[in-house]
Amino acid sequence: MLKAAKFGGSSVAGAEQFKKVKAIVEADPSRRIVVSSAAGKRSGDDHKLTDLLYLCHAHLTYGVSCDEIMETIVRRFVEIKETLGLRYDVEADLAAFRARMNKDMPVDELVSRGEYFTSRLLAEYLGYTFVDAASCVFFRLDGQIDQERTYEAISAALKANGRILIPGFYGRLPSGRLRVMSRGGSDISGALAAAAVDADVYENWTDVSGILMADPRIVDNPAPISHITYAELRELAFMGASVLHEDSIQPVKEKGIALNIRNTNRPGDPGTMIVESIESDESPDRFITGIAGRKNFSIITVQKRNLNANHSLGQALGVLGRYKTPVEHITLGLDSFALVVSTGTLGENIYDAIADIKEECRPDGVDVQDGIALVAAVGRKMTSRPGISGRLFKALGDAGVNIRTIAQGADELSIIVGVENDKFETAIRVLYDGFAG
Ligand code: ASP
């Protein structure tokens, strides 16, 4: 058994969190490859080191001193070192880094140091060999990860050292310069590490006990999801559930590696297991895996007699494409169709887009309705059950929620309804109480 364990920013935020990480790593000798984020927030009003480093860069760009921010950063690292009695001379390395910091230092190099210094300290504390991401995570010229080279380097490093720790979030370009991934990118580094060594599990340690069935700001104490497929997770994430960096799924999915989201502060909780397919059914009565949604969509309804005899739909889609506005979903009738788009994405272009649609489609009428929220009930088990959508719509109707649009994914993995923005929370609660809890 071999496990890759990635610890997020809150898991390595300070010395107390380092102790929890050590206990987790030591509890299971198969956790032989560890990836670390930069120290994150210790409390609500604290700062992530990565944010502070981006702030340093902004100061340098405008010629404003970043001494004060650097002092805060140095204090964070020195506190961890001293509390845990580590030997690594982080002060000297930080001083050398500070001396090189000027407005010409590439921003990627600058912000990558959060992961670098956090990982140097954590590697010593765990007794793991530190393997710099600059020597094992490679980007191609086009900025994409060079998977082959990366996998080779990581698996060679593990073979040579037995137990390794790699800083997340950054890697090296062919030119030798460092490059960071997008925010939250340590999730990707962890996935690459797991895939490189063909781990049995990719554990993603964070500060929640897995993915919840609904947003806890809307539903009281939503149940955690114990098992979910990669496809379901994608639907939920697309509809607004923020869980993992979306690019972290592919490397592990490709290799059939299960992804387990765990809570560093409650290591006894099993968390959520994300897998390719689920055969056994632990909760046969629950046919919805999760509920998510987003507000602020517009429905553009175009009336035109005998749609099947003309090309209006294609023309309208072409217009929205020109304004770089993706269409979230489409409903189609005999004499009209409706396109749902994000209000913010279309923005002020709405007026030009409607004028273009009128000109190109020559419709009998066009109507725009703003203030629409989309709510998705996602569940692999909906495929095999008749009557589910009927029950969902009845529950919403009974609660006084007017449904403006309905869409079901072609794979029957989700049912999406459009409701008015001010009914968003009610719709989520009704679906959760009726079908998920
Ligand atoms: N430290 C980086 C960030 O804050 C990457 C990560 O934590 O995953 O985005």
XYZ file of C-alpha atoms and ligand atoms in Angstrom:
446
model
C 0.000 0.000 0.000
C 1.288 3.417 -0.948
C -0.450 6.704 -0.163
C 0.287 10.225 -1.333
C -0.813 12.812 1.213
C -1.242 16.474 0.353
C -1.654 18.932 3.227
C -3.387 22.222 2.472
C -2.554 25.664 3.841
C -4.682 25.434 6.985
C -3.131 22.026 7.791
C 0.364 23.570 7.921
C -0.616 27.025 9.213
C 1.536 26.888 12.355
C 3.451 24.665 14.781
C 0.292 23.156 16.290
C -0.886 22.100 12.842
C 2.560 20.670 12.026
C 2.122 18.395 15.073
C -1.203 17.106 13.735
C 0.376 16.452 10.332
C 3.179 14.484 11.956
C 0.714 12.380 13.948
C -1.237 11.625 10.746
C 1.856 10.735 8.744
C 3.263 8.540 11.505
C -0.048 6.756 12.022
C 0.243 5.093 8.624
C 3.649 4.077 7.245
C 2.209 3.830 3.745
C 2.014 7.652 3.604
C 5.419 7.849 2.003
C 4.984 10.778 -0.311
C 3.846 14.113 1.103
C 3.035 17.380 -0.681
C 2.663 20.626 1.237
C 1.003 23.981 0.605
C 2.324 27.221 2.062
C 1.246 28.022 5.622
C -2.311 29.330 5.477
C -4.585 31.078 7.956
C -4.399 30.092 11.642
C -7.643 31.939 12.372
C -10.260 33.966 10.514
C -8.315 37.243 10.634
C -4.911 35.739 9.814
C -3.224 35.810 6.391
C -2.104 33.131 3.971
C 1.616 33.339 3.261
C 0.882 33.159 -0.464
C -1.336 36.239 -0.199
C 1.390 38.080 1.718
C 3.940 37.167 -0.938
C 1.677 38.436 -3.711
C 1.333 41.611 -1.666
C 5.145 41.917 -1.460
C 5.278 41.673 -5.222
C 2.693 44.443 -5.620
C 4.686 46.675 -3.259
C 7.927 46.038 -5.135
C 6.262 46.786 -8.469
C 5.165 50.200 -7.249
C 8.425 50.929 -5.426
C 6.871 50.737 -1.955
C 8.808 49.032 0.831
C 7.636 45.530 1.704
C 9.813 45.306 4.845
C 6.858 45.116 7.189
C 5.182 42.290 5.268
C 8.476 40.413 5.080
C 8.846 40.729 8.845
C 5.453 39.100 9.302
C 6.475 36.306 6.931
C 9.810 35.734 8.648
C 8.111 35.687 12.079
C 5.704 32.969 10.914
C 8.531 30.674 9.795
C 10.801 31.370 12.773
C 7.944 30.702 15.179
C 7.334 27.287 13.617
C 11.056 26.491 13.672
C 11.546 27.534 17.294
C 8.391 25.967 18.673
C 9.295 22.640 17.107
C 13.039 22.899 17.819
C 14.107 22.499 14.178
C 17.657 23.025 12.939
C 17.094 24.275 9.373
C 18.597 27.766 9.117
C 15.432 29.339 7.719
C 16.565 32.771 8.932
C 19.660 32.689 6.697
C 17.746 31.470 3.648
C 15.024 34.071 4.176
C 17.657 36.808 4.530
C 19.290 35.709 1.252
C 15.864 35.669 -0.414
C 15.085 39.133 0.967
C 18.399 40.450 -0.376
C 17.508 39.238 -3.880
C 13.982 40.623 -3.775
C 13.518 43.575 -6.052
C 11.049 44.668 -8.678
C 12.691 42.428 -11.285
C 12.272 39.216 -9.335
C 9.728 37.158 -11.303
C 6.446 37.017 -9.425
C 6.284 33.223 -9.776
C 9.610 32.754 -8.080
C 8.641 35.170 -5.330
C 5.307 33.592 -4.419
C 6.601 30.028 -4.717
C 8.730 30.624 -1.612
C 5.705 30.142 0.641
C 5.563 26.476 -0.317
C 9.343 26.177 -0.409
C 10.081 27.355 3.134
C 7.018 25.678 4.665
C 8.090 22.404 3.063
C 11.718 22.698 4.159
C 10.568 22.996 7.773
C 7.933 20.272 7.489
C 10.329 17.839 5.796
C 12.792 18.128 8.661
C 10.031 17.803 11.242
C 8.647 14.646 9.620
C 12.081 13.194 8.899
C 11.273 13.072 5.155
C 13.700 13.972 2.352
C 12.893 17.387 0.902
C 12.671 17.164 -2.906
C 12.370 20.600 -4.497
C 9.511 20.890 -6.985
C 12.010 22.715 -9.221
C 13.719 19.375 -9.702
C 10.683 17.140 -10.191
C 7.655 19.101 -11.455
C 8.175 20.212 -15.043
C 6.178 22.497 -17.305
C 6.407 22.413 -21.079
C 7.013 25.545 -23.121
C 3.258 26.030 -23.508
C 2.835 26.185 -19.741
C 1.201 22.741 -19.483
C 2.609 20.123 -17.138
C 5.062 17.742 -18.781
C 3.519 14.664 -17.193
C 6.009 12.139 -18.467
C 9.077 13.975 -17.217
C 7.375 14.879 -13.958
C 6.283 11.307 -13.252
C 9.732 9.943 -13.993
C 11.442 12.450 -11.720
C 9.024 12.001 -8.819
C 9.083 8.224 -8.919
C 12.895 8.227 -9.138
C 13.057 10.559 -6.130
C 10.770 8.285 -4.120
C 12.783 5.200 -5.052
C 16.043 6.869 -4.092
C 14.860 8.280 -0.789
C 12.037 6.116 0.540
C 10.014 8.967 2.063
C 9.834 12.314 0.353
C 8.187 15.692 0.763
C 7.588 17.938 -2.246
C 6.405 21.558 -2.059
C 3.168 22.103 -3.983
C 2.047 24.886 -6.325
C 5.155 25.353 -8.450
C 7.519 23.678 -10.869
C 10.128 24.532 -13.466
C 9.872 25.728 -17.052
C 12.269 24.454 -19.737
C 14.114 27.789 -19.416
C 14.903 26.940 -15.802
C 12.598 29.626 -14.430
C 10.021 28.744 -11.834
C 6.356 28.789 -12.663
C 3.407 28.644 -10.283
C 0.072 27.013 -10.998
C -3.199 28.853 -10.458
C -4.338 29.455 -6.883
C -4.988 26.273 -4.944
C -2.522 24.517 -7.244
C -0.971 22.342 -4.552
C -3.970 20.068 -5.130
C -2.562 19.506 -8.629
C 0.959 18.863 -7.329
C -0.482 16.287 -4.916
C -2.375 14.592 -7.736
C 0.769 14.495 -9.895
C 2.741 12.989 -7.027
C 0.082 10.318 -6.464
C -0.107 9.495 -10.175
C 3.680 9.479 -10.588
C 4.146 6.716 -8.028
C 0.908 4.848 -8.807
C -0.315 5.425 -5.288
C -3.288 3.435 -4.066
C -4.889 6.555 -2.657
C -4.406 10.300 -3.012
C -5.277 11.809 0.347
C -6.095 15.489 0.275
C -5.929 16.752 3.871
C -7.806 19.970 4.526
C -9.974 21.546 7.235
C -13.331 19.932 6.462
C -14.371 16.304 6.867
C -15.032 15.848 3.188
C -17.549 17.218 0.745
C -20.927 18.108 2.179
C -24.206 17.323 0.447
C -25.138 21.000 0.373
C -23.689 24.380 1.261
C -23.622 24.635 5.099
C -24.355 28.358 4.829
C -27.769 27.431 3.450
C -28.573 24.041 4.986
C -28.018 23.367 8.701
C -25.515 20.611 9.267
C -25.642 18.964 5.843
C -24.518 15.351 5.814
C -21.060 14.613 4.436
C -20.804 12.640 1.216
C -19.038 9.377 1.952
C -18.603 8.224 -1.663
C -18.933 10.114 -4.922
C -17.848 9.419 -8.481
C -15.524 11.709 -10.408
C -18.361 12.491 -12.831
C -20.730 13.537 -10.040
C -18.056 15.692 -8.463
C -17.530 17.463 -11.755
C -21.222 18.320 -11.985
C -21.301 19.586 -8.408
C -18.142 21.631 -8.845
C -19.466 23.121 -12.077
C -22.627 24.149 -10.266
C -20.691 25.995 -7.613
C -19.573 23.524 -4.952
C -15.946 24.476 -4.323
C -13.964 21.449 -3.357
C -10.703 20.782 -5.125
C -8.756 22.512 -7.850
C -10.448 21.159 -10.971
C -7.155 20.292 -12.657
C -6.280 17.981 -9.793
C -8.818 15.362 -10.845
C -7.427 14.275 -14.224
C -4.026 12.861 -13.157
C -5.556 10.565 -10.530
C -8.706 9.707 -12.478
C -6.557 8.653 -15.434
C -4.713 6.158 -13.277
C -7.762 4.902 -11.406
C -6.480 6.262 -8.096
C -9.104 7.006 -5.443
C -9.076 10.496 -3.988
C -9.856 10.811 -0.306
C -10.642 14.219 1.186
C -9.749 14.217 4.894
C -9.765 16.635 7.812
C -6.404 17.281 9.515
C -8.260 18.519 12.595
C -10.447 15.386 12.801
C -8.263 12.606 11.446
C -10.695 9.960 12.702
C -13.372 11.073 10.234
C -13.358 8.969 7.048
C -13.922 11.999 4.797
C -15.139 11.684 1.227
C -13.895 9.010 -1.146
C -13.944 10.019 -4.803
C -13.768 7.104 -7.225
C -14.453 6.205 -10.837
C -17.501 4.055 -10.135
C -19.405 2.839 -7.112
C -20.864 -0.647 -7.066
C -22.083 -1.233 -3.560
C -24.707 1.057 -2.197
C -24.389 2.094 1.436
C -27.480 4.263 1.451
C -30.066 2.802 -0.920
C -32.741 5.324 0.128
C -30.679 8.297 -0.861
C -30.673 8.872 -4.583
C -29.229 12.362 -4.589
C -25.511 12.647 -3.935
C -25.348 16.398 -3.559
C -27.042 19.707 -4.274
C -25.363 22.851 -5.529
C -26.288 25.970 -7.391
C -25.418 29.429 -8.569
C -27.277 32.710 -8.780
C -27.523 35.463 -11.377
C -28.422 33.960 -14.703
C -30.564 35.407 -17.487
C -33.041 33.547 -19.659
C -33.230 34.804 -23.224
C -36.435 33.533 -24.812
C -36.785 33.758 -28.567
C -40.178 33.198 -30.208
C -40.246 32.059 -33.793
C -42.887 29.973 -35.462
C -41.897 26.563 -36.763
C -38.428 26.431 -35.279
C -37.677 23.079 -36.869
C -37.984 24.696 -40.269
C -35.380 27.426 -39.739
C -31.926 27.960 -38.246
C -32.762 30.477 -35.534
C -31.329 28.451 -32.672
C -27.966 28.042 -34.368
C -27.900 31.724 -35.278
C -28.680 32.796 -31.699
C -25.963 30.496 -30.367
C -23.569 32.011 -32.895
C -24.394 35.504 -31.631
C -23.700 34.566 -28.006
C -20.490 32.846 -29.082
C -19.336 36.092 -30.665
C -19.869 37.803 -27.309
C -17.891 35.006 -25.625
C -20.860 33.987 -23.517
C -21.258 30.260 -22.903
C -24.816 28.959 -22.867
C -25.507 27.036 -19.653
C -28.538 25.292 -21.040
C -31.160 25.382 -23.708
C -34.859 24.564 -23.691
C -36.604 24.082 -26.949
C -40.275 24.180 -27.947
C -42.064 24.106 -31.283
C -42.301 27.890 -31.603
C -39.724 29.167 -29.123
C -36.441 28.392 -27.442
C -34.779 29.727 -24.306
C -31.085 30.139 -23.636
C -29.758 30.435 -20.115
C -26.589 32.513 -19.750
C -24.643 34.014 -16.875
C -25.827 37.618 -16.469
C -22.370 38.790 -15.444
C -20.598 37.115 -18.355
C -22.849 38.688 -20.976
C -22.772 41.983 -19.068
C -23.412 45.162 -21.045
C -23.176 43.170 -24.285
C -26.755 42.059 -23.683
C -28.114 45.008 -25.673
C -25.925 44.380 -28.711
C -26.515 40.638 -28.491
C -30.304 41.074 -28.475
C -30.066 43.488 -31.411
C -27.965 40.934 -33.313
C -30.402 38.117 -32.504
C -33.273 40.264 -33.769
C -31.428 41.015 -36.956
C -30.204 37.504 -37.678
C -33.121 35.386 -36.463
C -35.958 37.762 -37.412
C -37.937 36.397 -34.444
C -41.576 36.998 -33.605
C -40.406 38.227 -30.201
C -37.465 38.211 -27.781
C -37.738 38.407 -24.036
C -35.003 38.565 -21.371
C -35.524 37.631 -17.776
C -32.764 38.330 -15.232
C -32.388 37.255 -11.626
C -32.474 33.522 -12.202
C -30.671 30.996 -10.019
C -29.791 27.498 -11.176
C -30.032 24.668 -8.678
C -28.732 21.201 -9.486
C -29.572 17.930 -7.819
C -26.731 15.570 -8.702
C -26.828 11.814 -8.291
C -25.665 8.792 -10.218
C -28.638 6.828 -8.931
C -31.176 9.084 -10.599
C -30.511 7.236 -13.867
C -32.264 4.106 -12.810
C -35.224 5.532 -10.921
C -38.415 6.552 -12.622
C -40.449 9.434 -11.247
C -37.676 11.329 -9.555
C -38.006 14.550 -11.477
C -41.754 14.534 -10.847
C -41.186 14.263 -7.119
C -38.566 17.016 -7.184
C -40.824 19.407 -9.060
C -43.782 18.649 -6.781
C -41.704 19.369 -3.673
C -40.578 22.685 -5.122
C -44.125 23.569 -6.162
C -45.506 22.721 -2.715
C -42.932 25.113 -1.226
C -44.092 27.913 -3.520
C -40.979 27.837 -5.716
C -41.836 28.643 -9.312
C -39.651 26.725 -11.764
C -38.588 28.840 -14.744
C -36.496 26.282 -16.620
C -35.725 22.615 -16.345
C -32.766 20.713 -17.751
C -31.514 17.212 -17.310
C -28.015 16.311 -18.390
C -27.929 13.802 -21.231
C -26.227 11.319 -18.903
C -29.059 11.761 -16.365
C -26.525 12.574 -13.687
C -28.205 15.811 -12.687
C -31.486 17.652 -12.836
C -31.107 21.419 -13.010
C -33.911 23.851 -12.344
C -33.946 27.601 -12.842
C -35.757 29.511 -10.097
C -35.899 33.166 -9.119
C -32.803 34.382 -7.251
C -34.755 35.052 -4.071
C -35.990 31.440 -4.009
C -32.475 30.022 -4.366
C -31.954 29.152 -0.719
C -35.510 27.795 -0.335
C -35.068 25.556 -3.365
C -31.818 24.127 -1.997
C -33.368 23.500 1.421
C -36.476 21.871 -0.063
C -34.382 19.527 -2.190
C -32.085 18.695 0.700
C -34.863 18.084 3.228
C -36.966 16.099 0.808
C -34.426 13.992 -0.951
C -30.984 14.095 0.505
C -31.066 14.139 4.283
N -0.434 28.389 -1.622
C -1.119 28.418 -2.863
C -2.402 29.220 -2.733
O -2.662 29.797 -1.695
C -1.367 27.069 -3.424
C -2.155 26.152 -2.544
O -2.260 26.354 -1.348
O -2.686 25.177 -3.042
O -3.145 29.291 -3.668
